[in-house]
Short mmCIF file of C-alpha atoms in Angstrom, two decimals:
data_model
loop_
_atom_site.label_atom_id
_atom_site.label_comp_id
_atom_site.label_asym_id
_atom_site.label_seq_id
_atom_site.Cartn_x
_atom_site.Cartn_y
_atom_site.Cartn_z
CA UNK W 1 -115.53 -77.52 252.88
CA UNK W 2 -117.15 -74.66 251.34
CA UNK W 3 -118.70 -76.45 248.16
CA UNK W 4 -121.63 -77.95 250.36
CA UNK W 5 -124.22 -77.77 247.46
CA UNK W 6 -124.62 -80.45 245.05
CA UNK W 7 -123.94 -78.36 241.71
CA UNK W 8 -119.95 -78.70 240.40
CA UNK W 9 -117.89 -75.18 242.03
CA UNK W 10 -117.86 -72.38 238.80
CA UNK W 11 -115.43 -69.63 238.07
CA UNK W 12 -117.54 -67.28 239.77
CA UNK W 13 -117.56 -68.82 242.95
CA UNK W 14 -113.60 -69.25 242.92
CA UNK W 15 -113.23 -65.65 242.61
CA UNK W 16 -115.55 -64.62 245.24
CA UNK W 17 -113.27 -66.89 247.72
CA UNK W 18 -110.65 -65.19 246.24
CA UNK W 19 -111.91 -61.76 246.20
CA UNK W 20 -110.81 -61.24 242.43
CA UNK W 21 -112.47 -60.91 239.29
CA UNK W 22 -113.64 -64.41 237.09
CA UNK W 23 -111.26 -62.93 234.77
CA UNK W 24 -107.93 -62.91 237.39
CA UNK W 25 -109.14 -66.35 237.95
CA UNK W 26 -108.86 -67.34 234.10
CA UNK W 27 -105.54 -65.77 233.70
CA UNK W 28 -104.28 -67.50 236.90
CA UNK W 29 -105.48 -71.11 235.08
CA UNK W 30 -103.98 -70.11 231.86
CA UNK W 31 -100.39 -69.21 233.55
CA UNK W 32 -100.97 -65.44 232.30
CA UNK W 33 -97.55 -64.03 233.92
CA UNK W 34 -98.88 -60.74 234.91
CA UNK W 35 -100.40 -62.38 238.15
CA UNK W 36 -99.08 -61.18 241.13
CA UNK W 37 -98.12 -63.95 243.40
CA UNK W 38 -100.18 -63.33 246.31
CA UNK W 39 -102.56 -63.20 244.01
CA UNK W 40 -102.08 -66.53 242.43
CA UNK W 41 -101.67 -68.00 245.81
CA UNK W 42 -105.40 -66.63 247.36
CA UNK W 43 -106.77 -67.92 243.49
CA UNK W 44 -105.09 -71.89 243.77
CA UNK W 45 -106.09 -71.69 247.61
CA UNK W 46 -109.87 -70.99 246.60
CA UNK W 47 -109.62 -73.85 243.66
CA UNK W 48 -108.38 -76.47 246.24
CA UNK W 49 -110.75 -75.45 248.83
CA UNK W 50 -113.80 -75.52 246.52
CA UNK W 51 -111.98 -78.58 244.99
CA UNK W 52 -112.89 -76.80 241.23
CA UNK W 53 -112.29 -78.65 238.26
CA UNK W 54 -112.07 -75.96 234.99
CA UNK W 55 -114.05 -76.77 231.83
CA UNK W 56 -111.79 -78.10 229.66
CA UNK W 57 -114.11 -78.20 226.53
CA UNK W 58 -114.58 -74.41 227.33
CA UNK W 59 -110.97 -73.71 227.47
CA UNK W 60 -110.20 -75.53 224.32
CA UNK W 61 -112.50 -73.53 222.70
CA UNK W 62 -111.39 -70.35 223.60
CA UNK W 63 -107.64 -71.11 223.28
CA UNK W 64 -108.14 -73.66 220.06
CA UNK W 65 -106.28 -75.83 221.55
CA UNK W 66 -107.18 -79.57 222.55
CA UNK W 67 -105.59 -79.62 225.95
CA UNK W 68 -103.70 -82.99 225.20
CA UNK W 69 -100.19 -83.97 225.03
CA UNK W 70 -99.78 -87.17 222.75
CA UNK W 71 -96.61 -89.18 224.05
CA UNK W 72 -94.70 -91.71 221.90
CA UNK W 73 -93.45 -94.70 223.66
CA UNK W 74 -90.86 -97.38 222.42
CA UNK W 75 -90.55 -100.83 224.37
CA UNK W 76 -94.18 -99.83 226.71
CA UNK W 77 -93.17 -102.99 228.77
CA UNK W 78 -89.78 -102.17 230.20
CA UNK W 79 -89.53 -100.37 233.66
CA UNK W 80 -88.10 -97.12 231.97
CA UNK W 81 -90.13 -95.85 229.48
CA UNK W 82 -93.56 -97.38 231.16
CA UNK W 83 -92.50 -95.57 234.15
CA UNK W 84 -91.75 -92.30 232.41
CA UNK W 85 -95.39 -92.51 230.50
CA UNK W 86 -97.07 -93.01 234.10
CA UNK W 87 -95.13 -89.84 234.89
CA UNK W 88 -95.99 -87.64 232.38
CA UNK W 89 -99.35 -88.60 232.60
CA UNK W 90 -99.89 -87.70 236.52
CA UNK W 91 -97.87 -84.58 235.41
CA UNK W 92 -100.25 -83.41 232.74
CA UNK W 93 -103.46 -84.37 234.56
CA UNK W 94 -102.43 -81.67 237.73
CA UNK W 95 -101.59 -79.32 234.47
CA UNK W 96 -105.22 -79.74 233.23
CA UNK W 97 -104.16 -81.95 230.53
CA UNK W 98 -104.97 -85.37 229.35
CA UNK W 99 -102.51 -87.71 227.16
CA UNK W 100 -102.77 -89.89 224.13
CA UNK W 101 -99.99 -92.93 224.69
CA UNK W 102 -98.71 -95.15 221.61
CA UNK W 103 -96.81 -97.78 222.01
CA UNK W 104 -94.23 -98.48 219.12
CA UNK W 105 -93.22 -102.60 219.97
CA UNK W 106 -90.20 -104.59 218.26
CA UNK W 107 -91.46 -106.31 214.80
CA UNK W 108 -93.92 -103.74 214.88
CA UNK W 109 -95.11 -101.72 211.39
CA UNK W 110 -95.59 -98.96 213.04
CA UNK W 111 -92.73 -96.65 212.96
CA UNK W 112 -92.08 -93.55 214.94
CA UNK W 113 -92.95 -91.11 211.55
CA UNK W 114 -96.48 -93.06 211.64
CA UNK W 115 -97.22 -92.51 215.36
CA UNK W 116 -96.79 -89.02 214.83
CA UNK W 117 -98.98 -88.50 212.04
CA UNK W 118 -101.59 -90.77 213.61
CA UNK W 119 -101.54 -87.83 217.08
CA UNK W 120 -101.65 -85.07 214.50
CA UNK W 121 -104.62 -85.93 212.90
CA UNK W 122 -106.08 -86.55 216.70
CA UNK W 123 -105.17 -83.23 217.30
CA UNK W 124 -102.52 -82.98 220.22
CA UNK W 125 -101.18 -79.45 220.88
CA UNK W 126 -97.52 -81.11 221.33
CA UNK W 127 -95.40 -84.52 221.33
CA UNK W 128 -93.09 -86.41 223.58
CA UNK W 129 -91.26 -89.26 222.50
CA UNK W 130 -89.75 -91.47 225.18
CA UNK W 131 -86.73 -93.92 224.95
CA UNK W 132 -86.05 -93.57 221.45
CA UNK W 133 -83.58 -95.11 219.95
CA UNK W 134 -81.34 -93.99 217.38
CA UNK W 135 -82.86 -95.08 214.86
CA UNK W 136 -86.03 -93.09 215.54
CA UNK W 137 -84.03 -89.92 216.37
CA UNK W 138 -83.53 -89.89 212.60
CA UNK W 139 -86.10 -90.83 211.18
CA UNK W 140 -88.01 -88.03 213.52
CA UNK W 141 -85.68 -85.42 211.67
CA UNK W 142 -87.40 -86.43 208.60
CA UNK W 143 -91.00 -85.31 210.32
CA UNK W 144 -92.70 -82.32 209.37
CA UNK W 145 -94.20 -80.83 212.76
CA UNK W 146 -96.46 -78.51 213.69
CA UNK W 147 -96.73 -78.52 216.98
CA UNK W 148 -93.97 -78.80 219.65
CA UNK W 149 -92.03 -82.19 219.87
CA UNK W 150 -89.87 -83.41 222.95
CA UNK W 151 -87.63 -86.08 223.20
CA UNK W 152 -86.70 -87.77 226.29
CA UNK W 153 -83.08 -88.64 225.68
CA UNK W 154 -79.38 -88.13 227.08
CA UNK W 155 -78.37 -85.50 225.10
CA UNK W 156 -79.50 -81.86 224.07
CA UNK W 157 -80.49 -81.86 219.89
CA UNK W 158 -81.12 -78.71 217.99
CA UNK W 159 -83.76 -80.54 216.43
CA UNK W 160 -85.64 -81.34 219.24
CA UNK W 161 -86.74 -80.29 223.07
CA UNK W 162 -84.69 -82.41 225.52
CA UNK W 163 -85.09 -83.49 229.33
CA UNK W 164 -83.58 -86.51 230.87
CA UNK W 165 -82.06 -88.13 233.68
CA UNK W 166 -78.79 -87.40 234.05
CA UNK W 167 -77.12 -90.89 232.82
CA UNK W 168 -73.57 -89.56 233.26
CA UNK W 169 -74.12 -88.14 236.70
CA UNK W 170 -75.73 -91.87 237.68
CA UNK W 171 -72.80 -93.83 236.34
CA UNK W 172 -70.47 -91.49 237.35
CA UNK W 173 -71.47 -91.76 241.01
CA UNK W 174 -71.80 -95.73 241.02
CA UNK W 175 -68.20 -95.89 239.41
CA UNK W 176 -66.81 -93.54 242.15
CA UNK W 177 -68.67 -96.09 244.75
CA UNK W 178 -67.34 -98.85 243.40
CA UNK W 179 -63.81 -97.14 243.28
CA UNK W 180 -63.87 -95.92 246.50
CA UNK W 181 -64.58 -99.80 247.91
CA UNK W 182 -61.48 -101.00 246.44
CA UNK W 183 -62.44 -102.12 242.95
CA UNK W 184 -59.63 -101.64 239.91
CA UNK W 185 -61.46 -103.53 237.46
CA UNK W 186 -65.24 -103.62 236.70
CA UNK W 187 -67.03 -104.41 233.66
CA UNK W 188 -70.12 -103.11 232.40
CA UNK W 189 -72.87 -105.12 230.94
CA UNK W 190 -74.49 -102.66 228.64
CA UNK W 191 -78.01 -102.44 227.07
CA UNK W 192 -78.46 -102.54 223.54
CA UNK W 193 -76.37 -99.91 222.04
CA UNK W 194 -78.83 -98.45 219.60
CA UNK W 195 -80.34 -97.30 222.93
CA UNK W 196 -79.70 -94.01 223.56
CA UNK W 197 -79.58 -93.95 227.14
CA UNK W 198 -77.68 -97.40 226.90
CA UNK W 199 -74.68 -95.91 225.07
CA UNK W 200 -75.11 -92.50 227.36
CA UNK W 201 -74.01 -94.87 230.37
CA UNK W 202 -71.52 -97.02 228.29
CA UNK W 203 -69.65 -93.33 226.91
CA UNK W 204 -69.87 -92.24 230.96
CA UNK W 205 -68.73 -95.41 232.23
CA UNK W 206 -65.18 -95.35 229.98
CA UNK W 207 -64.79 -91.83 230.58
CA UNK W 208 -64.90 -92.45 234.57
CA UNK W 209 -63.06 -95.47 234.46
CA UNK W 210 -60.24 -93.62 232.34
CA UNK W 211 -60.32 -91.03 234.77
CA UNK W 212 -59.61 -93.21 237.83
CA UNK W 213 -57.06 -94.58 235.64
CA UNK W 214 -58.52 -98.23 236.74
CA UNK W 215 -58.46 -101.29 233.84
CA UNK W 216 -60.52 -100.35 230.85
CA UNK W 217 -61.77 -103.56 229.24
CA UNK W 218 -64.45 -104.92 226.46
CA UNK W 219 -68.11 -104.27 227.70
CA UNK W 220 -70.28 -106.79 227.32
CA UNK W 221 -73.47 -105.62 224.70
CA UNK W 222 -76.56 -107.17 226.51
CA UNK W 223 -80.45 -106.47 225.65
CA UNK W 224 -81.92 -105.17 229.19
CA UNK W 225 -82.78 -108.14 230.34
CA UNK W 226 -82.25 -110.78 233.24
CA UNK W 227 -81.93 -113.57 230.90
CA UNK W 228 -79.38 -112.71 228.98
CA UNK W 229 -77.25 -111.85 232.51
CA UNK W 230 -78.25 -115.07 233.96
CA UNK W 231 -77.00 -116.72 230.78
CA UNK W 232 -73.67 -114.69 230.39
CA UNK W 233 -73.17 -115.43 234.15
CA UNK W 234 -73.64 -119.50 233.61
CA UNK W 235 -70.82 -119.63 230.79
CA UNK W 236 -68.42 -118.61 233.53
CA UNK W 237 -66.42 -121.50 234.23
CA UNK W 238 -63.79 -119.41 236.98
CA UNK W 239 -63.74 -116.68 239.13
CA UNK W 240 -62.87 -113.64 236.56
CA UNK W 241 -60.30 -111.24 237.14
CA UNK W 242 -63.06 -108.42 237.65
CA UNK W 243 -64.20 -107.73 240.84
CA UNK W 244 -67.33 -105.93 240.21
CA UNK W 245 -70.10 -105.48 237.74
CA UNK W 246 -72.24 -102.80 236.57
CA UNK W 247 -75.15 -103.56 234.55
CA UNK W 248 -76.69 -101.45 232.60
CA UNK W 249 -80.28 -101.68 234.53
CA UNK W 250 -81.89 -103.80 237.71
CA UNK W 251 -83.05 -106.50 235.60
CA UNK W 252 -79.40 -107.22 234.01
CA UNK W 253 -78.40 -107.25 237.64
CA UNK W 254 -80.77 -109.56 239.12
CA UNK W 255 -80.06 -112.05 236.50
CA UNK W 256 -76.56 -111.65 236.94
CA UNK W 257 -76.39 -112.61 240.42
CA UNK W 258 -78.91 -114.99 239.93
CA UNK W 259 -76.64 -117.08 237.44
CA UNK W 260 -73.26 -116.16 239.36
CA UNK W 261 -74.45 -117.65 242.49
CA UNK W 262 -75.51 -120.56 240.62
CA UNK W 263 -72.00 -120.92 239.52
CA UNK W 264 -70.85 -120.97 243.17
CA UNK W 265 -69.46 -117.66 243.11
CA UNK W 266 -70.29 -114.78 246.43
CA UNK W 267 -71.79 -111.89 245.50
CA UNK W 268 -70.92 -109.79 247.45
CA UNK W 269 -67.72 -111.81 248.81
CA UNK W 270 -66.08 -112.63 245.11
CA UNK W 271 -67.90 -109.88 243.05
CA UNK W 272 -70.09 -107.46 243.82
CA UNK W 273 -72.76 -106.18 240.98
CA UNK W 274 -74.14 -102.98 240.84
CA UNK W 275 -77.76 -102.05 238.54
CA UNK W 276 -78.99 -98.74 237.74
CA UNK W 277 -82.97 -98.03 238.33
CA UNK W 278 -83.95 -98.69 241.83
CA UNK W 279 -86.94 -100.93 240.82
CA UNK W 280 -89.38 -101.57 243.29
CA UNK W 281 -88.11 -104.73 244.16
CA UNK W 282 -84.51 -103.69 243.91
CA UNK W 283 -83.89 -103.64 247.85
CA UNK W 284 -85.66 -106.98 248.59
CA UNK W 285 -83.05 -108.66 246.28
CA UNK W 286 -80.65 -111.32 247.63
CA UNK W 287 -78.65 -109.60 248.53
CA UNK W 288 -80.35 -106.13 248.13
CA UNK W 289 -78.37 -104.15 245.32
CA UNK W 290 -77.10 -101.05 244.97
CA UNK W 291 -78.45 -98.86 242.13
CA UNK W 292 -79.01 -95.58 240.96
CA UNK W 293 -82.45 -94.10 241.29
CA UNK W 294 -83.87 -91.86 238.44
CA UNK W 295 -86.60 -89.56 239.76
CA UNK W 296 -89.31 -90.20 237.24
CA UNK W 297 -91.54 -88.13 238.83
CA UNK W 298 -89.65 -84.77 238.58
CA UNK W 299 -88.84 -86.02 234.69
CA UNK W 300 -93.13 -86.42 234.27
CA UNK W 301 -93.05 -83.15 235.31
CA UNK W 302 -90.24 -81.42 233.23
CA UNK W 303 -91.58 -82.53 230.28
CA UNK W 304 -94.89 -81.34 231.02
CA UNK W 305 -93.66 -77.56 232.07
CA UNK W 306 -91.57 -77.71 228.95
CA UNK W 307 -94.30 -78.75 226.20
CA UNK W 308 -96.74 -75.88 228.30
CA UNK W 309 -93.91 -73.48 227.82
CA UNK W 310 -93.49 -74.35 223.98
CA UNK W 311 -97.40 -74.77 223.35
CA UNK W 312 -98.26 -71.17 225.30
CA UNK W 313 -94.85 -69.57 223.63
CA UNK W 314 -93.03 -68.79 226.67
CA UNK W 315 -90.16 -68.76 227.56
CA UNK W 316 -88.52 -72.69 227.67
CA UNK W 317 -87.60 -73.78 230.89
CA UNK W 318 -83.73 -73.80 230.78
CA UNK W 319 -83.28 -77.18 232.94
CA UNK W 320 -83.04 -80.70 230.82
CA UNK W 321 -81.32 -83.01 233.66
CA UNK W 322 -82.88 -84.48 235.93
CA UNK W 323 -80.42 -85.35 239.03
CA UNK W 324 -80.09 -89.43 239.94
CA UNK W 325 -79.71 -90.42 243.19
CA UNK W 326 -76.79 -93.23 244.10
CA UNK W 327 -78.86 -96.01 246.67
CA UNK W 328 -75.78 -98.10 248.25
CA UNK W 329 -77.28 -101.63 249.24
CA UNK W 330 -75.48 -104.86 250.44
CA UNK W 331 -74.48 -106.28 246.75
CA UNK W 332 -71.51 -103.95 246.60
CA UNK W 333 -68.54 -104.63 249.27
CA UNK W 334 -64.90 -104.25 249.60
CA UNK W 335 -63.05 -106.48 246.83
CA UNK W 336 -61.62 -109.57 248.92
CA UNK W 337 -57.96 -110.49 248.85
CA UNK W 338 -57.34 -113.17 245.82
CA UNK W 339 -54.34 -115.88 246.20
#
């Protein structure tokens, strides 16, 4: 290591490694764009090898701006958005940024309007707000901002920055799976449809379904969780015409086949269930179930490069999808003859 002193690396000494000037070095931290790569390259190889740390207070000063990203965050407790705030926070940190979280909980009096003015007056240089639902999409149109805000939802809005996981390419790719196994009718267990990404997967699941030209029928409107699966699963008194599930997340799932196997029923023999998440416990299920991964990680970061774009006025990055990943797992089989 070269930093072998007991003072903190400075500037000075990352552009001696570097063989620049202390000012290339502050452009190169502040994303100037007329850095020549190589250049960049010897700068961030002198900054990891002298393990340097910029002055953030400094850097605030001089670009009057606080260096933190406040993020909005509806139902904290739920393996989405708490796994999407974890994200975004690694993501910001490696950016040189720190983030203010507030969690917006059922019955709460806080409303999404509120938790924005509260990180204005703390002085964030943007916003994300993650999981919203519907109901907070409006009443965020009725915000006056200044500063950048991002919402984390299926769908572009003019109103807003976007980025997401693609929900249609996810329940698109389970539906072909559980097509190309045998199934002709599946129903979907939903999440609550004031979700947004609930009723993204509901809208993709009927549009795949019509295009495989399989049985469309009712969904079933749960609330995310594994008790109101297990429940739905113990009211059924024979084995249903469907031969496959797909809930609307892992939890739904696993309390799906928790109350179907209670019932007597095989899963994956008689039915075979399908979630969407890949939580960590999602392969040690019995049986292990198939899911569909979101990459949280390379959402944390999206978000991040987006609200940097928007807060340094560059240009916006032009992706908003994130791609999902299809994990095939022994709770989805071939559909067994029925007498």
């Amino acid at each position: 290591m070269a930093n072998v002193g007991s003072d903190k690396p400075n500037i000075r000494q990352v552009a001696s490694i570097a063989g620049v000037s202390h000012m290339t070095v502050s452009r190169v931290l502040n994303d100037h764009p007329n850095i020549k790569p190589e250049t960049r390259r010897r700068v961030l190889e002198a900054i990891e090898e002298l393990d340097y740390r910029p002055n953030l207070v400094a850097r605030a000063l001089a670009t009057q701006r606080s260096q933190r990203i406040g993020v909005i965050v509806e139902s904290a407790v739920a393996f989405g958005p708490i796994s999407i705030l974890r994200a975004v926070e690694l993501a910001a940190r490696t950016a040189g940024y720190s983030v203010t979280p507030i969690a917006l909980h059922d019955g709460d009096a806080l409303t999404p309007p509120d938790a924005v003015d509260s990180l204005l007056t703390q002085g964030v240089d943007a916003i994300c707000v993650v999981a919203p639902r519907s109901s907070s999409i409006a009443a965020l149109r009725r915000v006056a901002l200044s500063v950048p805000l991002l919402v984390v939802k299926a769908d572009a809005d003019p109103a807003f920055l976007t980025v997401s996981i693609d929900q249609q390419q996810g329940t698109t790719l389970l539906v072909d799976h559980l097509v190309a196994l045998g199934h002709r009718d599946i129903l979907h267990i939903s999440g609550p449809l004031d979700w947004l990404d609930a009723r993204a997967r509901e809208r993709a699941f009927h549009a795949r379904a019509r295009s495989w030209g399989i049985r469309e029928r009712p969904i079933v409107v749960g609330d995310w969780s594994a008790d109101f699966a297990y429940d739905f699963a113990r009211g059924i008194t024979r084995l249903p015409e469907y031969t496959a599930v797909f809930a609307a997340n892992d939890d739904t799932a696993i309390g799906l086949i928790h109350g179907l196997r209670e019932r007597g029923f095989d899963v994956p023999g008689e039915i075979s269930v399908a979630g969407f998440d890949d939580v960590p416990l999602a392969r040690h299920f019995l049986p292990p179930l198939t899911t569909v991964r979101q990459d949280f990680q390379a959402l944390g970061v999206a978000v991040v490069e987006m609200l940097r774009a928007a807060i340094e006025q560059r240009e916006i990055p032009s992706f908003t999808r994130i791609p999902t990943e299809l994990v095939v797992r022994e709770s989805s089989a071939r559909p067994r003859e029925r007498s």
